[in-house]
Short mmCIF file of C-alpha atoms and ligand atoms in Angstrom, two decimals:
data_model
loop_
_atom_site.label_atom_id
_atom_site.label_comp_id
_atom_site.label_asym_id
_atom_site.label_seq_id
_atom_site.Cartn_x
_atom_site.Cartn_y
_atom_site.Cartn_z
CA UNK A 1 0.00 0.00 0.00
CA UNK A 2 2.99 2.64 0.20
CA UNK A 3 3.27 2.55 -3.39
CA UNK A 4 0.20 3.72 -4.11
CA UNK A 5 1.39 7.51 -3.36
CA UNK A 6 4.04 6.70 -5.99
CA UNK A 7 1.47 5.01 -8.02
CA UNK A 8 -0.79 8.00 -8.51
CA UNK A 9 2.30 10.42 -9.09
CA UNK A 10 3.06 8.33 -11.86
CA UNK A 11 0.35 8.11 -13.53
CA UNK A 12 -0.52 12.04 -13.16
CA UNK A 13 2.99 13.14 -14.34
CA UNK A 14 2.07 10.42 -17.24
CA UNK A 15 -1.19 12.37 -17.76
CA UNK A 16 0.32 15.76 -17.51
CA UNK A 17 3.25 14.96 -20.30
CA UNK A 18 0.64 13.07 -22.47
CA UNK A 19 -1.75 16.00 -22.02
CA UNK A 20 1.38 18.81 -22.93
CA UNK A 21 2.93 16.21 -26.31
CA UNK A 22 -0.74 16.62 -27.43
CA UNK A 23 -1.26 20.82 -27.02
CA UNK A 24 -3.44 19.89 -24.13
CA UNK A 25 -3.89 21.19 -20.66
CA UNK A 26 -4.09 18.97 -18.29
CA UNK A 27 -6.73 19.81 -16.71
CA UNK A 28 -8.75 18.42 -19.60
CA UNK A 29 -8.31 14.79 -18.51
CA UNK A 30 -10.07 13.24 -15.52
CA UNK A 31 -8.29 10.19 -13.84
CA UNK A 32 -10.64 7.52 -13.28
CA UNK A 33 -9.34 4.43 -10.12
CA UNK A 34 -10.67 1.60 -11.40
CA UNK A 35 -10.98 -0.28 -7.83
CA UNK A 36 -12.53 -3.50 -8.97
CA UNK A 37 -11.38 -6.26 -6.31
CA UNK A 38 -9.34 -3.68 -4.73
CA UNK A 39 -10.06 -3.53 -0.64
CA UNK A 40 -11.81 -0.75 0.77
CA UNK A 41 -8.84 0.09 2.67
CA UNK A 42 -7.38 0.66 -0.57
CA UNK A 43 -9.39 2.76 -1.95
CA UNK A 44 -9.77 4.78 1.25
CA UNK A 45 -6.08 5.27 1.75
CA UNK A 46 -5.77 6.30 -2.32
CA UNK A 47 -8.73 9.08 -1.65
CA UNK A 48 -6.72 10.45 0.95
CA UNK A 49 -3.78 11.31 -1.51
CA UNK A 50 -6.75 12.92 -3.23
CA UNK A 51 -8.36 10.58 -5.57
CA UNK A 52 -12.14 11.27 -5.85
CA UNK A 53 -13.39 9.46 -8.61
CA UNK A 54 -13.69 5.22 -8.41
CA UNK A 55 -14.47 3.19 -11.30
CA UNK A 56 -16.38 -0.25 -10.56
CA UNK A 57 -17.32 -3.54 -12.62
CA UNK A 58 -19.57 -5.75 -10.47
CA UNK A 59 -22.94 -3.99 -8.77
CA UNK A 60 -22.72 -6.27 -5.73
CA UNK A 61 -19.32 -5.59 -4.77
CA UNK A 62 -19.41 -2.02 -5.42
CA UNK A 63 -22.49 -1.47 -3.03
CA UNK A 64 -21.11 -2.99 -0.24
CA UNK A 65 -17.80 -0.95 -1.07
CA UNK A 66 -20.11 2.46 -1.87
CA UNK A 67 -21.59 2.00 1.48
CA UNK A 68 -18.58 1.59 3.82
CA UNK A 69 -16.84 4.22 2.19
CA UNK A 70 -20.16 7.10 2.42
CA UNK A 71 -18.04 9.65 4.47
CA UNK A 72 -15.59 10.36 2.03
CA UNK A 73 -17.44 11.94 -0.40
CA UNK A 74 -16.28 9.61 -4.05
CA UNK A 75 -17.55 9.67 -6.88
CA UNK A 76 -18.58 6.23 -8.22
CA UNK A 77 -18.33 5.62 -11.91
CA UNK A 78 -19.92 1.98 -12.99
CA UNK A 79 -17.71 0.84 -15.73
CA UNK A 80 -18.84 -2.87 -16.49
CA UNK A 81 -21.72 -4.75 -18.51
CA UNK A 82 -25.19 -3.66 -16.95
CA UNK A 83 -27.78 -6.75 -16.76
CA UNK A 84 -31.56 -5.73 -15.95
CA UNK A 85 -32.16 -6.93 -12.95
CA UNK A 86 -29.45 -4.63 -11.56
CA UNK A 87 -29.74 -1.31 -13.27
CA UNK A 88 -32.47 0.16 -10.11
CA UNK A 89 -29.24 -0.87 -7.53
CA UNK A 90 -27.31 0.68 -9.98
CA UNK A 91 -29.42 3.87 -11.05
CA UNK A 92 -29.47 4.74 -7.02
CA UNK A 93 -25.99 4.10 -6.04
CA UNK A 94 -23.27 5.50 -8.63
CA UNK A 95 -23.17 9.10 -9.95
CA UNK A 96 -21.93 7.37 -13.38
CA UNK A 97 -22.97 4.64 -15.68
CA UNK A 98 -20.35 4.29 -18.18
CA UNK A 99 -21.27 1.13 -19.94
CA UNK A 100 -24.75 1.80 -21.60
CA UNK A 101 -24.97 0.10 -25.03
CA UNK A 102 -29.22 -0.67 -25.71
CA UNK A 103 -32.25 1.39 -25.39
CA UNK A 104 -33.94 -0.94 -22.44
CA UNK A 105 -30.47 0.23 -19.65
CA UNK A 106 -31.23 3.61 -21.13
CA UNK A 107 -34.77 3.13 -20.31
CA UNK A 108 -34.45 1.63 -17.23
CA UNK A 109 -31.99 3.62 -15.79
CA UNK A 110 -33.76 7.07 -16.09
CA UNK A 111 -36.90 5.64 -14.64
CA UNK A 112 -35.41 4.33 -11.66
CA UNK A 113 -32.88 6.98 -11.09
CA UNK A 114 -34.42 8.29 -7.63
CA UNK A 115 -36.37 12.00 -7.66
CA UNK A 116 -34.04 14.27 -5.69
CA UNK A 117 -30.64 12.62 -6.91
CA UNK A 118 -29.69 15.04 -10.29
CA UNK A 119 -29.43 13.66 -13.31
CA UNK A 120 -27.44 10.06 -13.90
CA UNK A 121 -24.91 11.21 -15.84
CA UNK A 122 -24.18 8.50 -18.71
CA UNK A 123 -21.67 7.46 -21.72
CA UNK A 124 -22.22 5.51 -24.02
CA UNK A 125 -19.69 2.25 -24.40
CA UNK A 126 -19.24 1.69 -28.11
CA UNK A 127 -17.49 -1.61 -29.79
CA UNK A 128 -15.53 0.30 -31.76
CA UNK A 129 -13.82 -2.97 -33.24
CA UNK A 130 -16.73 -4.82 -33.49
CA UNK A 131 -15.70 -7.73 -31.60
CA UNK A 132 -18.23 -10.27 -31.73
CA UNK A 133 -18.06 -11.40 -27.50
CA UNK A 134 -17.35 -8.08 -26.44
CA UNK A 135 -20.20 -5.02 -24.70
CA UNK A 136 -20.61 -1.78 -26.31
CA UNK A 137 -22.87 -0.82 -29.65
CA UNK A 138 -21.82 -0.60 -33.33
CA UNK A 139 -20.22 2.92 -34.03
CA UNK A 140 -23.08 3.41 -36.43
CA UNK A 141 -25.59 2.80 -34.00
CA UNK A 142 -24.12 5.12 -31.17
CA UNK A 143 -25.51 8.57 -32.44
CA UNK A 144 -29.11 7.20 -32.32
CA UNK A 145 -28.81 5.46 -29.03
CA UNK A 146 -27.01 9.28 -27.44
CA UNK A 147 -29.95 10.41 -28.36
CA UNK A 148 -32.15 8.86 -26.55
CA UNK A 149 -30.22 9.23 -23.74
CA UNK A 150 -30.12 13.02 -24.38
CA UNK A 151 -34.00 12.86 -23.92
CA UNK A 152 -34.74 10.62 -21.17
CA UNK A 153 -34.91 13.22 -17.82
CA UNK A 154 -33.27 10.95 -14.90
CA UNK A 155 -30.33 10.83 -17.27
CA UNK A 156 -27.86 13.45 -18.35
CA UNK A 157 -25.25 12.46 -21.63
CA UNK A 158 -22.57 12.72 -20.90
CA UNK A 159 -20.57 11.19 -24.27
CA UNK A 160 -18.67 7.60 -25.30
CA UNK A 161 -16.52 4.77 -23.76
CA UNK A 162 -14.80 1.86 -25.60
CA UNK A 163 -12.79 -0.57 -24.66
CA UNK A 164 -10.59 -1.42 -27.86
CA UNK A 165 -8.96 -4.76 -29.48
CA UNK A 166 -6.09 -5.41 -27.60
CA UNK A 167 -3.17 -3.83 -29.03
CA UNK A 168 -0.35 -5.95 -31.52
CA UNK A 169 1.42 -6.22 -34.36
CA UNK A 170 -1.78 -5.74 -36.45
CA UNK A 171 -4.10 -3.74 -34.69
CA UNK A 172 -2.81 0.01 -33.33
CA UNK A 173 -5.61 0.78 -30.31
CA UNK A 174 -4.40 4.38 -31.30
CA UNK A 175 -6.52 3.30 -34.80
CA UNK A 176 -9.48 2.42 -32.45
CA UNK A 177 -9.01 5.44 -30.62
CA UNK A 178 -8.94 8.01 -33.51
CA UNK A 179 -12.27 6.94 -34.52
CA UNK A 180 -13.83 7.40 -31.73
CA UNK A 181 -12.99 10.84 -31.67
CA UNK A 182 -14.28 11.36 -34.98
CA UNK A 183 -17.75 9.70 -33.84
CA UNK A 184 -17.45 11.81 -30.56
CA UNK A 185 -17.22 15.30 -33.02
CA UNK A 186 -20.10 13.65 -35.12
CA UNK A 187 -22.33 14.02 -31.74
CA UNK A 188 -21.27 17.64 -30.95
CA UNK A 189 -21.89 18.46 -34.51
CA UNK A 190 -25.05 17.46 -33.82
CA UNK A 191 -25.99 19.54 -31.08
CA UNK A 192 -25.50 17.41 -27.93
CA UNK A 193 -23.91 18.65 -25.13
CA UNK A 194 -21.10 15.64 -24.27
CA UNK A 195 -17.97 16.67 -22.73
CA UNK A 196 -16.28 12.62 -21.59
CA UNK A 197 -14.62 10.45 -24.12
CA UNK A 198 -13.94 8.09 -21.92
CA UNK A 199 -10.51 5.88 -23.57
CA UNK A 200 -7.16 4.74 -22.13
CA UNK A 201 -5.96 2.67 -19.37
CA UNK A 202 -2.68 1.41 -18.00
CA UNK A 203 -0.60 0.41 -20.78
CA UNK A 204 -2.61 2.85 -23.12
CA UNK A 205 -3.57 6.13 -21.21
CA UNK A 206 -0.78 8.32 -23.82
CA UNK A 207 -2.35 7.06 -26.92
CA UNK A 208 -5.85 7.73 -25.72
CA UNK A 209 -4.97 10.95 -24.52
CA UNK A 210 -3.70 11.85 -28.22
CA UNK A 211 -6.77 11.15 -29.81
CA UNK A 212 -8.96 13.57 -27.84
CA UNK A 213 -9.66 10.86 -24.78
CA UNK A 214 -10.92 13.15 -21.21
CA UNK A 215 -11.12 10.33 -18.78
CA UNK A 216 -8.43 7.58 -18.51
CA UNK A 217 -9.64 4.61 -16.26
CA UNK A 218 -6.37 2.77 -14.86
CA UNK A 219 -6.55 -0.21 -12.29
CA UNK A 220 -3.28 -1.39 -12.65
CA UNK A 221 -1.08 0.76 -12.85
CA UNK A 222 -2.62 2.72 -9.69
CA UNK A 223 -3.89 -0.01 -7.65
CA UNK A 224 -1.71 -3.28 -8.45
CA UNK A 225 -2.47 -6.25 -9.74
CA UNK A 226 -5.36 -7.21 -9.02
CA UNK A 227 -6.12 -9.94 -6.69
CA UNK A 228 -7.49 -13.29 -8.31
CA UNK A 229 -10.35 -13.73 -6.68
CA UNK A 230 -13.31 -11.19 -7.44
CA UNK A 231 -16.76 -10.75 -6.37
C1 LIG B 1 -10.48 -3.18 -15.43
C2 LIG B 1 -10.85 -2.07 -16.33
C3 LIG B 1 -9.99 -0.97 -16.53
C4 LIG B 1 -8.61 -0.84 -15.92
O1 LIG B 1 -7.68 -1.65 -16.57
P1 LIG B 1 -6.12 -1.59 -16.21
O2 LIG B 1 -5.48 -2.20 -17.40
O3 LIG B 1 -5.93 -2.40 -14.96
O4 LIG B 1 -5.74 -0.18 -16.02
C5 LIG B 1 -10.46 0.07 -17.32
N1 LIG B 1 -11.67 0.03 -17.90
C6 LIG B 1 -12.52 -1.00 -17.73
C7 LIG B 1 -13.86 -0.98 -18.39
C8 LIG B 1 -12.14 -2.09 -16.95
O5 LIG B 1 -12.98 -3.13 -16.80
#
C-alpha cells in the first residue's frame, strides 16, 4: 500500500506529459481508479492522496464498497456490462454509468434513477472494433442510441466509452481510438452537449490521450495487480 502515493504520481505526471505532447492542458483529462477487487482500505487510503473518482465492474461488490466508504465523499463511476435486474441498484448508487450500449439500460436507468438525486450522468460504451463477444454498440448505431439518452430526464449524456482490441502487431488501439474521436465530433456536430470520451488505461492512457480521450480509467497501474479472486 505505500506505493500507491508513488502510483498515482506516476500516472498524473504520465497524464500531464501526455496532455502537454498533445497541445493539451491537463486539466482536460479526468483520472478515473478503477478499484474493482481492490479492498476498501485501498481505496480509502488512495482518496486520501486525493483521488475522488472510483471506477467499478460488479454492482454487488461495489455497493457494499459504496456504502462503507459514504463519508468520504467519491464519486462512483460503474464501468462494467449492466444486466436488468441490476440497473435500479445501480441507477441509485453510482453518480456514473459508463457502460450503456441498448435502449432498455437507457430506459431503465432514467426511470429508476431516484427523484431528488440530479441527473445520472451517462456514456455511451461503443465496440468500436466490433468484436463479436465483447459489450458496447456498433459505431453506427451510437448517435441514435445518445440520443435517446439526451431525452430521457433521470439521465444526463454525458458522451462515449470503448474498450478497444487489444493492441499488436496488427491492430494500433491508437486506430481504435482516432475513430472514436471522430464519432465523438459527429455528436457535438449534432448539437449534444457531451464533454467525456472516456478511452485509455494502463498500458494505453498516452495514446488515448492523443486522440482527444478526457477520462483515462487505470486499475493497474494505480492499484496493483489485481487480486485473483473477485466478487
Ligand atoms: C479493469 C478495467 C480498466 C482498468 O484496466 P487496467 O489495465 O488495470 O488499467 C479500465 N476500464 C474497464 C472498463 C475495466 O474493466
Amino acid at each position: 500500500m505505500n506505493n500507491l502515493k508513488e502510483n498515482l504520481n506516476n500516472v498524473r505526471s504520465r497524464v500531464d506529459l501526455a496532455c502537454r505532447t498533445a497541445g493539451r492542458a491537463p486539466s482536460d483529462v479526468t483520472i478515473l481508479a478503477v478499484s474493482k477487487r481492490h479492498s476498501v482500505e485501498k481505496i480509502e487510503a488512495l482518496s486520501e492522496l486525493g483521488q475522488r473518482s472510483f471506477g467499478e465492474n460488479y454492482v454487488q461488490e461495489a455497493l457494499a464498497k459504496i456504502g462503507q466508504l459514504r463519508e468520504f465523499d467519491l464519486e462512483w463511476h460503474f464501468i462494467g456490462p449492466l444486466q436488468s435486474n441490476k440497473t435500479r441498484e445501480a441507477a441509485g448508487h453510482f453518480q456514473w454509468v459508463q457502460s450503456v450500449d441498448r435502449e432498455k439500460i437507457l430506459r431503465r436507468l432514467s426511470a429508476q434513477r431516484p427523484e431528488g438525486l440530479p441527473p445520472l450522468n451517462v456514456c455511451i460504451q461503443v465496440n468500436i472494433d466490433r468484436e463479436p463477444q465483447k459489450s458496447g454498440i456498433m459505431p453506427e448505431h451510437a448517435a441514435d442510441l445518445a440520443r435517446l439518452c439526451d431525452s430521457l430526464s433521470g439521465l444526463r449524456l454525458r458522451g462515449l466509452m470503448c474498450i478497444p482490441r487489444v493492441g499488436t502487431e496488427e491492430h494500433d488501439p491508437g486506430d481504435s481510438y482516432a475513430r472514436m474521436r471522430v464519432l465523438f465530433r459527429e455528436l457535438r456536430a449534432d448539437g449534444l452537449a457531451v464533454d467525456t470520451l472516456s478511452m485509455g488505461m494502463s498500458a494505453d492512457l498516452e495514446a488515448a490521450i492523443h486522440h482527444g480521450s478526457t477520462m483515462v480509467r487505470i486499475g493497474t497501474d494505480l492499484l496493483g495487480p489485481r487480486p485473483a479472486t473477485g466478487e
